[in-house]
mmCIF file of C-alpha atoms and ligand atoms in Angstrom:
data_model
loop_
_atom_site.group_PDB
_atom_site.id
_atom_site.type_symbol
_atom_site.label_atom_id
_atom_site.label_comp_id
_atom_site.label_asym_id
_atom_site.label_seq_id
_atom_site.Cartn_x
_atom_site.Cartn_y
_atom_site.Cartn_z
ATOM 1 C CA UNK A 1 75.886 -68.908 -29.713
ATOM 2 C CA UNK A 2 76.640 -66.314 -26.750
ATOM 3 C CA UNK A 3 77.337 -66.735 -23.357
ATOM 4 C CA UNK A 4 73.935 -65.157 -21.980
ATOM 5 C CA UNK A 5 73.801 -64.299 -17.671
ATOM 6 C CA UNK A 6 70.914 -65.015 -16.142
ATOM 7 C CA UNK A 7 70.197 -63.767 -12.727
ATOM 8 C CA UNK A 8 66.775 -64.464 -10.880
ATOM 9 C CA UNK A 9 65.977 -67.967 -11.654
ATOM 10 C CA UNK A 10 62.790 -68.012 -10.257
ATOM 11 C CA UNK A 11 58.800 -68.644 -11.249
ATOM 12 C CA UNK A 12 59.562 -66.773 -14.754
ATOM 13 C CA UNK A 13 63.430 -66.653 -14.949
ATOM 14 C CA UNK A 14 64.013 -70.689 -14.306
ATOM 15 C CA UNK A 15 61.521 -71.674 -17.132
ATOM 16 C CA UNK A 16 63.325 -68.354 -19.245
ATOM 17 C CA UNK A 17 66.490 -69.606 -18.640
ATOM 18 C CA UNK A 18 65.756 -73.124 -19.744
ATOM 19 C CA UNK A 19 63.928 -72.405 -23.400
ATOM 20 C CA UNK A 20 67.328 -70.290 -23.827
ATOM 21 C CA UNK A 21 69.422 -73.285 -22.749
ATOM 22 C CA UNK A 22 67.403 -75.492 -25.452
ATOM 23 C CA UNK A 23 68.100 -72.547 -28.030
ATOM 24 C CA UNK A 24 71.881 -73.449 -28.107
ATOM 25 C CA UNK A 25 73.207 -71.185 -25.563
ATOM 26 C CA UNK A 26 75.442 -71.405 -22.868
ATOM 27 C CA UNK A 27 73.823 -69.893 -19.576
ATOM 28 C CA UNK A 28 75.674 -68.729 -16.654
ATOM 29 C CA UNK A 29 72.958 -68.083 -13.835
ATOM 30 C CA UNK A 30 72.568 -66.440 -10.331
ATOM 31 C CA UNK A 31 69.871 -66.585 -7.260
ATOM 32 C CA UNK A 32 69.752 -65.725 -3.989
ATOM 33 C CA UNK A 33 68.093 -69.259 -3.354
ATOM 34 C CA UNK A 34 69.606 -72.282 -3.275
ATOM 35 C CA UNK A 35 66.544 -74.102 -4.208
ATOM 36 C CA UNK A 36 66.798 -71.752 -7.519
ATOM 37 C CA UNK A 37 70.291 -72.628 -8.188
ATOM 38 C CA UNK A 38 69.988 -76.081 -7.750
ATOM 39 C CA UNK A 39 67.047 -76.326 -10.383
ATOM 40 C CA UNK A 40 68.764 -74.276 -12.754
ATOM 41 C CA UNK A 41 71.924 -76.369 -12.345
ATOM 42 C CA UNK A 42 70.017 -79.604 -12.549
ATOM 43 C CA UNK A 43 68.944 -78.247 -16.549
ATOM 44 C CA UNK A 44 72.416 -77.494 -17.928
ATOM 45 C CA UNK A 45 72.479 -74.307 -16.085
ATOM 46 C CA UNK A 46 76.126 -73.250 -14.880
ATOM 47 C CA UNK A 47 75.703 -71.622 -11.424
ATOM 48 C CA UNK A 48 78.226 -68.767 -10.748
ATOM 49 C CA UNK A 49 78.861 -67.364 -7.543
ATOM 50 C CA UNK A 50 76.900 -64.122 -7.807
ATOM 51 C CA UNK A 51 76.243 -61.271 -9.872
ATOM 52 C CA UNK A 52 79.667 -60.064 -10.556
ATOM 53 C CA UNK A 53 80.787 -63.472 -11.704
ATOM 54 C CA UNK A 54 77.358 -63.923 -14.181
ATOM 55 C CA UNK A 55 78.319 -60.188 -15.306
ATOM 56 C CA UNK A 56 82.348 -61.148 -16.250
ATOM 57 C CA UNK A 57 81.273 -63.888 -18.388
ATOM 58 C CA UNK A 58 78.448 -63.417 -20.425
ATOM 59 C CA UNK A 59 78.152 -61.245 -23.275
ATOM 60 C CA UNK A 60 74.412 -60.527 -22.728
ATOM 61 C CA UNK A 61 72.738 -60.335 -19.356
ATOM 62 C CA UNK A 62 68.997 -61.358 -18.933
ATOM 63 C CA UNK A 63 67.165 -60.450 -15.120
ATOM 64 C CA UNK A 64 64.273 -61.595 -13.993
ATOM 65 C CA UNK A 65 63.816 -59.798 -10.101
ATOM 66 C CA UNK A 66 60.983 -59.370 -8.249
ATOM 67 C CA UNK A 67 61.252 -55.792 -7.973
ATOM 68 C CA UNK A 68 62.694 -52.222 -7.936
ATOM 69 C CA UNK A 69 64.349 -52.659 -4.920
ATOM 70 C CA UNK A 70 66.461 -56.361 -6.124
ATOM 71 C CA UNK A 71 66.803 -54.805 -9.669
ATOM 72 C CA UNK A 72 68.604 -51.139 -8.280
ATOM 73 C CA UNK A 73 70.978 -53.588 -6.145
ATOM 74 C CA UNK A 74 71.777 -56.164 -9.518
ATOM 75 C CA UNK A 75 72.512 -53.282 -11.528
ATOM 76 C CA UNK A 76 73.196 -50.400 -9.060
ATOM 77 C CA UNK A 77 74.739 -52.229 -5.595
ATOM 78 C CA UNK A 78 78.323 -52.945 -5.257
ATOM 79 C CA UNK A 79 79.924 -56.011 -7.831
ATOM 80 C CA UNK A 80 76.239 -55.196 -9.883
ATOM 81 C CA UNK A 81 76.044 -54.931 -13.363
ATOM 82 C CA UNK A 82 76.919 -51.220 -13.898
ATOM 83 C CA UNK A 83 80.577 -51.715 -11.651
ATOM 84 C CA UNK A 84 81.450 -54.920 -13.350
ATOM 85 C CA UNK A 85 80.090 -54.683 -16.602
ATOM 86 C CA UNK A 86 81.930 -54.008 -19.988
ATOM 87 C CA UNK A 87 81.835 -51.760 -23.093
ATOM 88 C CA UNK A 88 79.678 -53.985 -26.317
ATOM 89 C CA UNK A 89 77.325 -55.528 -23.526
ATOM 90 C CA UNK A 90 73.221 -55.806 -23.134
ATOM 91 C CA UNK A 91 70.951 -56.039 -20.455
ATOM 92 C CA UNK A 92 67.303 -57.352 -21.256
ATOM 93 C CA UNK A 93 65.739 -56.929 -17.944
ATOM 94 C CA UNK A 94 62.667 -58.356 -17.873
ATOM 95 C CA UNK A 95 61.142 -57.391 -14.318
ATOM 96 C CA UNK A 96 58.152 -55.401 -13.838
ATOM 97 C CA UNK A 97 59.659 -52.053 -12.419
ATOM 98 C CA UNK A 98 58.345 -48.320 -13.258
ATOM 99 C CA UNK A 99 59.468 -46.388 -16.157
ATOM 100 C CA UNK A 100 61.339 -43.843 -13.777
ATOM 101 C CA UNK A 101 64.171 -46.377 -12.849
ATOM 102 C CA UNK A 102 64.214 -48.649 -16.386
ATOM 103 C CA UNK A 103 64.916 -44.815 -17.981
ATOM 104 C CA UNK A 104 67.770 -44.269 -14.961
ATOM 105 C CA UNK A 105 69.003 -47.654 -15.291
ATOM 106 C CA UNK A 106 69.364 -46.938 -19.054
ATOM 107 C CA UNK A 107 71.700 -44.346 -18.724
ATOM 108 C CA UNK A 108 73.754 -45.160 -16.249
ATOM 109 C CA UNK A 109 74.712 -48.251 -18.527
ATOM 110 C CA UNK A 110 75.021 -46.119 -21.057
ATOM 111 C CA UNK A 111 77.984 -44.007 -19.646
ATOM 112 C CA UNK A 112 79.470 -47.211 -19.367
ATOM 113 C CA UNK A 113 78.915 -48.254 -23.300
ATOM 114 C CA UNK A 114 76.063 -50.665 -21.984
ATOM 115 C CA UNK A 115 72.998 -51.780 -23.974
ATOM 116 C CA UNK A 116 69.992 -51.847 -22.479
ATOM 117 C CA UNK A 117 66.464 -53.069 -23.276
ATOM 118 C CA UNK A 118 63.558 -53.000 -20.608
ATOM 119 C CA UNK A 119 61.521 -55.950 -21.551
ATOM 120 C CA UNK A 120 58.845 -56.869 -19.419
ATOM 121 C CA UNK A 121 56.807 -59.954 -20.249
ATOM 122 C CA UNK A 122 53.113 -61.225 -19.828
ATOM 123 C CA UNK A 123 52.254 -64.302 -20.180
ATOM 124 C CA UNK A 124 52.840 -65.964 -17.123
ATOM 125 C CA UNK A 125 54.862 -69.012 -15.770
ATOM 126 C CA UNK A 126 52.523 -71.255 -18.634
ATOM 127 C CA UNK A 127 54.095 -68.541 -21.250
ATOM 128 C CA UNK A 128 57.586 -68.637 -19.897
ATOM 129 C CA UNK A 129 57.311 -72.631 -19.987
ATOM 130 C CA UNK A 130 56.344 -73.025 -23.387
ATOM 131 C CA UNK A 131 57.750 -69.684 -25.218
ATOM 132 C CA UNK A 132 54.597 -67.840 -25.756
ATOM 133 C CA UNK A 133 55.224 -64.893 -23.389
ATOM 134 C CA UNK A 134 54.473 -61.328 -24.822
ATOM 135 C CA UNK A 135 57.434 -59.720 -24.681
ATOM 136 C CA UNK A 136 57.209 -55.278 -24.835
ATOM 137 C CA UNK A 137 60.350 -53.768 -24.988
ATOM 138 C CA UNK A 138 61.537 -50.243 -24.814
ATOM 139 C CA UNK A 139 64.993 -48.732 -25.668
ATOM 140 C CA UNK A 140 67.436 -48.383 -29.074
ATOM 141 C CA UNK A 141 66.828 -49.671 -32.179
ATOM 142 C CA UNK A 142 70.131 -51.333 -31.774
ATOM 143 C CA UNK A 143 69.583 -52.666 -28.493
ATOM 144 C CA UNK A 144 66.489 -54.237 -29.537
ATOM 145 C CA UNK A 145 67.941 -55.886 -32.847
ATOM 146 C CA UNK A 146 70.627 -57.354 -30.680
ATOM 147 C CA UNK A 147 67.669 -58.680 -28.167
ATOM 148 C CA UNK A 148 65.666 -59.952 -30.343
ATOM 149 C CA UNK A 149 67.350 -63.516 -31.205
ATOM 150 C CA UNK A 150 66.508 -64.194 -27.014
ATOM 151 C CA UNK A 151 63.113 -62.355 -26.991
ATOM 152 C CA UNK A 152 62.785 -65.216 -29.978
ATOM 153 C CA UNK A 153 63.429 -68.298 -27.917
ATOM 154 C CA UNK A 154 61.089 -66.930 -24.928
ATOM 155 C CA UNK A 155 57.982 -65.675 -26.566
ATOM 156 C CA UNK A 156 56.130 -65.584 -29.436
ATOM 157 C CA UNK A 157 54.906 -61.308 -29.120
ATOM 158 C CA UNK A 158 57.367 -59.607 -29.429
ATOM 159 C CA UNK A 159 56.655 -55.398 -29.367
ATOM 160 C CA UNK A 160 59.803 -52.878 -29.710
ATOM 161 C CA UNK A 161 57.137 -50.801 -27.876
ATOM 162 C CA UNK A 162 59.495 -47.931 -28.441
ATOM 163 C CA UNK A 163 62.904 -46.154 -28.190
ATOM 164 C CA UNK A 164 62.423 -44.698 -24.566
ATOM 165 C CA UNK A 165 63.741 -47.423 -22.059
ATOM 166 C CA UNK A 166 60.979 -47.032 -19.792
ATOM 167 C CA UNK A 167 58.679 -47.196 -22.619
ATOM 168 C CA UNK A 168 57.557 -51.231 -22.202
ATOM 169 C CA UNK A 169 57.085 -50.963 -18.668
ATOM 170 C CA UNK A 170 54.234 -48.328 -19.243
ATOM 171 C CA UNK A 171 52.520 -50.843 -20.966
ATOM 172 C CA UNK A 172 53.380 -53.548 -18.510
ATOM 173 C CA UNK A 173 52.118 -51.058 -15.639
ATOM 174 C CA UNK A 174 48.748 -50.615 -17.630
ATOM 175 C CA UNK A 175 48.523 -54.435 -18.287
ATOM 176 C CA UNK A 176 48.355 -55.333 -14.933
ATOM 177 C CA UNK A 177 46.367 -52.478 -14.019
ATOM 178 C CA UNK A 178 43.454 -54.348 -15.771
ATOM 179 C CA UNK A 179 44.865 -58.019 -14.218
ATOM 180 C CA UNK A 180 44.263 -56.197 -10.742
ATOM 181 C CA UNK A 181 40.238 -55.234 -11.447
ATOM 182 C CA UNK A 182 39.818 -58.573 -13.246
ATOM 183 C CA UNK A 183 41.200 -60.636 -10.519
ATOM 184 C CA UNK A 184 38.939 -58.872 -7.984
ATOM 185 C CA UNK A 185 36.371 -58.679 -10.361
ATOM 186 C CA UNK A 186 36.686 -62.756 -10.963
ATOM 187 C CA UNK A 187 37.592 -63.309 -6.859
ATOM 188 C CA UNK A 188 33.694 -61.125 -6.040
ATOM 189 C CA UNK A 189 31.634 -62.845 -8.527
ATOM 190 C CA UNK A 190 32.915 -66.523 -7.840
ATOM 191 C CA UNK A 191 32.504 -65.751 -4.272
ATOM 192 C CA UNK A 192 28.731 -64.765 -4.663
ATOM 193 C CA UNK A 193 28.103 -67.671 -7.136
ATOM 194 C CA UNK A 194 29.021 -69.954 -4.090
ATOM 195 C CA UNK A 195 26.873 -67.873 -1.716
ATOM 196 C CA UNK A 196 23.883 -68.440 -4.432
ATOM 197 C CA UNK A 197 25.236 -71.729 -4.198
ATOM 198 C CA UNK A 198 25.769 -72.367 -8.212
ATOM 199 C CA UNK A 199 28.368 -74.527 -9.912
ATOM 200 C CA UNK A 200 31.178 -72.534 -11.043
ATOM 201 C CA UNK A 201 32.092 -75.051 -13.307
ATOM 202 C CA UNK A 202 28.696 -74.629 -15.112
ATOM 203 C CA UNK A 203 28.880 -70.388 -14.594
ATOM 204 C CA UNK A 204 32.374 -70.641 -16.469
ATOM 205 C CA UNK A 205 31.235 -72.345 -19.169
ATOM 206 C CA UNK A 206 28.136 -69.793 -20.059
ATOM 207 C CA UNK A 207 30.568 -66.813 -19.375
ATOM 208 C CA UNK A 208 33.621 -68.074 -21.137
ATOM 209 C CA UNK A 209 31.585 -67.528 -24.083
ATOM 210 C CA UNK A 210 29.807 -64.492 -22.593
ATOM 211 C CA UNK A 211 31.045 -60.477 -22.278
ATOM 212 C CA UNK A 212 31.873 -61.912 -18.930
ATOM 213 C CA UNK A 213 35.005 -63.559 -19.483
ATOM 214 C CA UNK A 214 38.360 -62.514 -19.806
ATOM 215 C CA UNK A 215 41.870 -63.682 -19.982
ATOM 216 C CA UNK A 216 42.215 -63.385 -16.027
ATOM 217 C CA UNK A 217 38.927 -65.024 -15.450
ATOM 218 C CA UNK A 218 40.102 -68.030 -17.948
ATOM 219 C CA UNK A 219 43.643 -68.251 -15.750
ATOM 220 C CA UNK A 220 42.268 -67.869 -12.459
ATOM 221 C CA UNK A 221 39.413 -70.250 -12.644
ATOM 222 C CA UNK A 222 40.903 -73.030 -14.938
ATOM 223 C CA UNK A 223 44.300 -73.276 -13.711
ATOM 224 C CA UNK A 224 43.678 -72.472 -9.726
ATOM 225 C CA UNK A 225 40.236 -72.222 -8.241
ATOM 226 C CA UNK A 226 38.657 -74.983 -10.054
ATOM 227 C CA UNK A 227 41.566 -76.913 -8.779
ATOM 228 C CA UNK A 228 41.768 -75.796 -6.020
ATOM 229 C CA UNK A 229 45.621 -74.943 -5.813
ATOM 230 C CA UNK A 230 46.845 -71.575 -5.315
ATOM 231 C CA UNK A 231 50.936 -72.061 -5.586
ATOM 232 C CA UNK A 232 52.210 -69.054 -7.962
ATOM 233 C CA UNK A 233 51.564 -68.755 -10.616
ATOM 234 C CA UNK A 234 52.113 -64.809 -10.104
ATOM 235 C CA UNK A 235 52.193 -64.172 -6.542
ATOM 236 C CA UNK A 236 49.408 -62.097 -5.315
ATOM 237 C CA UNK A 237 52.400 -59.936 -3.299
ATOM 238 C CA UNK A 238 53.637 -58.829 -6.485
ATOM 239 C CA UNK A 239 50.376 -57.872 -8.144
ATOM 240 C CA UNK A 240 50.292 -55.214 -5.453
ATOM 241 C CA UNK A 241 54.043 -54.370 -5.734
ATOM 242 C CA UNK A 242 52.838 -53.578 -9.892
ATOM 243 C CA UNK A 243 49.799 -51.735 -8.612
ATOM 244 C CA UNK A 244 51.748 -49.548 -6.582
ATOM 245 C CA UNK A 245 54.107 -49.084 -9.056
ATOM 246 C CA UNK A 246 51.266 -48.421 -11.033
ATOM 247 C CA UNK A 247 49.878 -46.139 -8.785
ATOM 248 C CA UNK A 248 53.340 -43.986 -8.819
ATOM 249 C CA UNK A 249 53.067 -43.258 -12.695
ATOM 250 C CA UNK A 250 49.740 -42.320 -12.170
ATOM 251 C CA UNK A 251 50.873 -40.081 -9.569
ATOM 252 C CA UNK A 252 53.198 -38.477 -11.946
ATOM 253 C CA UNK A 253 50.596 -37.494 -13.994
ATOM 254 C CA UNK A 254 48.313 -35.887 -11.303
ATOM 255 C CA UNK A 255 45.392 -38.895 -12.298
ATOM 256 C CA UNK A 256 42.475 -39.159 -9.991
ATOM 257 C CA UNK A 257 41.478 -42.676 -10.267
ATOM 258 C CA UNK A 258 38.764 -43.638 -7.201
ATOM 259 C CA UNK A 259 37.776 -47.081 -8.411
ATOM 260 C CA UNK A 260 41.738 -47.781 -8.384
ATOM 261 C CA UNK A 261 43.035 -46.419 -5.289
ATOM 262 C CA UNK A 262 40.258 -48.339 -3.162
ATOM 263 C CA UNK A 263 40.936 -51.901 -5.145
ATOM 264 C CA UNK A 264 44.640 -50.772 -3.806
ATOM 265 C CA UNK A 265 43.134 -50.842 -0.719
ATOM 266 C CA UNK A 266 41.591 -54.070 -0.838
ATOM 267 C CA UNK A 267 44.832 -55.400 -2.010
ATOM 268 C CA UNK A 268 46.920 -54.138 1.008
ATOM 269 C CA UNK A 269 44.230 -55.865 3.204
ATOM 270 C CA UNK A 270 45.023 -59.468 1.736
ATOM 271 C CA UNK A 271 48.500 -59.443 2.077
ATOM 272 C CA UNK A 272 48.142 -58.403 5.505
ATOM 273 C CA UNK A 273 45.947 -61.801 5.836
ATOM 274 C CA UNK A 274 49.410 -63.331 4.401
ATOM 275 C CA UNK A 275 47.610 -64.012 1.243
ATOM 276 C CA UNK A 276 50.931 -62.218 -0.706
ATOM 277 C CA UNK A 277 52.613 -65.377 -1.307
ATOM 278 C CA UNK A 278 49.713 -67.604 -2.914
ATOM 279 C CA UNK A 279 48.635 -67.042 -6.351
ATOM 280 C CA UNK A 280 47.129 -63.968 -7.344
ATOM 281 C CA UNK A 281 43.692 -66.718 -7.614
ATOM 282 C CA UNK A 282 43.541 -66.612 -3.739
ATOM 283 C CA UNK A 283 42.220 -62.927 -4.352
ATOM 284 C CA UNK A 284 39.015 -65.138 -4.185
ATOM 285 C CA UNK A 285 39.733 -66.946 -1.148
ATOM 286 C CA UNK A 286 40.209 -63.736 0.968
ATOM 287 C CA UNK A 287 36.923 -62.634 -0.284
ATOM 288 C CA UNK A 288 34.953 -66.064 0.526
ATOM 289 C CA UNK A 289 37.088 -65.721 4.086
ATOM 290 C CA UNK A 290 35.196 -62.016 4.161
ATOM 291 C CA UNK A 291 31.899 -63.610 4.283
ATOM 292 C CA UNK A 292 32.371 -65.051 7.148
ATOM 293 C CA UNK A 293 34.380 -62.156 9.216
ATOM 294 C CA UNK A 294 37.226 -64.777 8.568
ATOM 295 C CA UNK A 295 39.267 -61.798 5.836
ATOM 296 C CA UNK A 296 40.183 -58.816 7.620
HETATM 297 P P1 LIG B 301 59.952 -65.002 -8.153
HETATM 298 O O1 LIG B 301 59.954 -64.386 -6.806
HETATM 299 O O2 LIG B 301 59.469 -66.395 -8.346
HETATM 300 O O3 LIG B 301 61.451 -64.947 -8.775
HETATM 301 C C1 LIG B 301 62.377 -63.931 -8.498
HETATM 302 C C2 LIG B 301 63.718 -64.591 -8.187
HETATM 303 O O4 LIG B 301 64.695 -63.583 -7.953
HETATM 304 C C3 LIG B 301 63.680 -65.461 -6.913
HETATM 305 O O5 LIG B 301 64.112 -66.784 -7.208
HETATM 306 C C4 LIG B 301 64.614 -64.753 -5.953
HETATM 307 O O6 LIG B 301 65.325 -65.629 -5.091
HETATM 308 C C5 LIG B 301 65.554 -64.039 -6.920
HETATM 309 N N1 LIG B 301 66.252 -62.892 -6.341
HETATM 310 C C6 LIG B 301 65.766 -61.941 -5.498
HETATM 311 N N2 LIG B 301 66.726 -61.037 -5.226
HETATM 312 C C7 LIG B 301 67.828 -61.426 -5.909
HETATM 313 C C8 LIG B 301 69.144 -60.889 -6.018
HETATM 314 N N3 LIG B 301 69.508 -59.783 -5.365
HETATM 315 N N4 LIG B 301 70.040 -61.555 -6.801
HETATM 316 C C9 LIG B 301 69.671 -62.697 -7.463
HETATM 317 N N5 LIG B 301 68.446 -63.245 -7.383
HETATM 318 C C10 LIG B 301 67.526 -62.602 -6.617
HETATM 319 O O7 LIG B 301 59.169 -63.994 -9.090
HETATM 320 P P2 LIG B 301 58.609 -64.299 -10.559
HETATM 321 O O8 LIG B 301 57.183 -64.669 -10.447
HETATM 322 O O9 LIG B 301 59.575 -65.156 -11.279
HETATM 323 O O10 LIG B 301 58.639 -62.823 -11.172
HETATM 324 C C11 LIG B 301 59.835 -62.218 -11.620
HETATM 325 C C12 LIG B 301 59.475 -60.870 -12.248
HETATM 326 O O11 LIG B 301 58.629 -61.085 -13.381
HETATM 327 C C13 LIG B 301 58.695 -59.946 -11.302
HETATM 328 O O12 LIG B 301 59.116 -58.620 -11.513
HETATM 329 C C14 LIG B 301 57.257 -60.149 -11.694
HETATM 330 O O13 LIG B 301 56.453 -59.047 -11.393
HETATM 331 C C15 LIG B 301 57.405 -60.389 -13.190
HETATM 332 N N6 LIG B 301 56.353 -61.224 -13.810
HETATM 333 C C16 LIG B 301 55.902 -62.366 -13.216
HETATM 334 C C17 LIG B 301 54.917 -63.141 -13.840
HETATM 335 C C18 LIG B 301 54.376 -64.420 -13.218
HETATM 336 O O14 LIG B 301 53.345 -64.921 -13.708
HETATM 337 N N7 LIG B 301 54.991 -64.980 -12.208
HETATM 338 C C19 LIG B 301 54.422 -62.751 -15.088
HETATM 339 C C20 LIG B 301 54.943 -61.602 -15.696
HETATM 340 C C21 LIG B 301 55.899 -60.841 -15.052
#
């Protein structure tokens, strides 16, 4: 079995990191939290230093970072992957970043005899727990085969989307696109049932079985609102960091999408109400807070 680097052991990487530990291998980790490290350590992680130190060891290199701005300084920044890495290596990152920088990241591994698969997941922290994440990858044929033993042990959906490295985060982009509507689509209605003053419990039933329901409407109401708990889960701060990633590919391509850019809006609005680091659920909470001049 390799030595596989994991570095961003949070929400997603920490249960990621674990279903690879009970697939046989040996995991060297990273995190900028010591809360992360600890956790990882605690489940037969080995904590290393940073990312230079995961990067010298392990023959493949999984990252899971909220970002574009933590993923250009893993694999960019000084001691990141590209500076420390070695000829015969991969990189599965498994972020949700734009196409634009999985392609550049891509090839500057490349001049350095890199692998590199962009593999964003969906699925969420319930997927990454139990393996069933949908995994859509984009870059070589080669790359891929060589991924495809860990996209085995952390999901169960596995799409070589295509060759183009930035190929799987187009689809990841346009997944979420549809997450954002749904959640404020879910978040509205839910808040009106309560003004009409009828039992969500009884509304989900009818609609779970109805045109009504969707995936999002399933997650957000069973696992969160009903419970009333709102810890991520997906953080509602980085459904807006996808939409406005998703907002730059459609920029690209000169799209006019009104219904979008004002849901963008509405977005922006909750995390300035500090709503970014609950569950993406809350989405509903800021709207019942609107009723009563409370939101924004
Ligand atoms: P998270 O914030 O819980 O985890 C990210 C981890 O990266 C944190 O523990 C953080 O400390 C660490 N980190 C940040 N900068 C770092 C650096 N420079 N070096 C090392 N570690 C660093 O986020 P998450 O929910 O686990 O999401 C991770 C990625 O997966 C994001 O891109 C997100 O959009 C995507 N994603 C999340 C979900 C979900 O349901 N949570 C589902 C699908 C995809």
């Amino acid at each position: 079995m390799a030595t596989v680097g994991f570095i961003g052991l949070g929400n997603m990487g920490y249960p990621m990191s674990r279903n690879l530990l009970r697939g046989g291998h040996r995991v060297v980790g990273y995190d900028i939290a010591a809360l992360a490290r600890d956790r990882f350590a605690a489940t037969g992680g080995e904590v290393r230093s940073g990312v230079a130190e995961v990067v010298r060891e392990a023959e493949v290199v999984c990252t899971s970072l909220p970002g574009p701005a933590e993923v250009e300084e893993v694999y960019l920044g000084p001691g990141g992957v590209a500076e420390t890495g070695r000829p015969g290596q991969l990189a599965i990152e498994l972020s949700t970043i734009g196409p634009t920088l999985g392609r550049h990241l891509a090839a500057t591994l490349a001049e350095k005899g890199i692998g590199f698969v962009g593999a964003p997941v969906s699925g969420g922290v319930e997927g990454a727990e139990v393996a069933t994440l949908t995994i859509m990858a984009g870059g070589s044929a080669d790359s891929f085969a060589l991924a495809k033993p860990i996209f085995e042990l952390l999901g169960k959906n596995i799409f070589h989307v295509d060759e183009d490295p930035g190929s799987g985060y187009i689809v990841k982009l346009l997944n979420n696109f549809f997450i954002g509507f749904y959640t404020e689509a879910v978040a509205e209605a839910l808040a009106l049932a309560d003004l009409l003053g009828f039992d969500k419990d009884k509304l989900f039933q009818i609609l779970n079985v109805s045109y009504g329901r969707s995936g999002i409407y399933q997650r957000n109401y069973e696992l969160f609102i009903a419970k009333e708990r709102y810890e991520p889960g997906f953080a509602l701060g980085l459904l807006l960091k996808d939409l406005t990633l998703a907002r730059a590919m459609a920029e690209e391509q000169g799209a006019r999408l009104p219904i979008f850019e004002r849901l963008l809006d509405v977005y922006r609005q909750a995390v300035e109400a500090d709503y970014g680091p609950r569950d993406m659920a809350a989405q509903y909470l800021y709207v019942k807070a609107l009723q009563t001049g409370r939101g924004a």
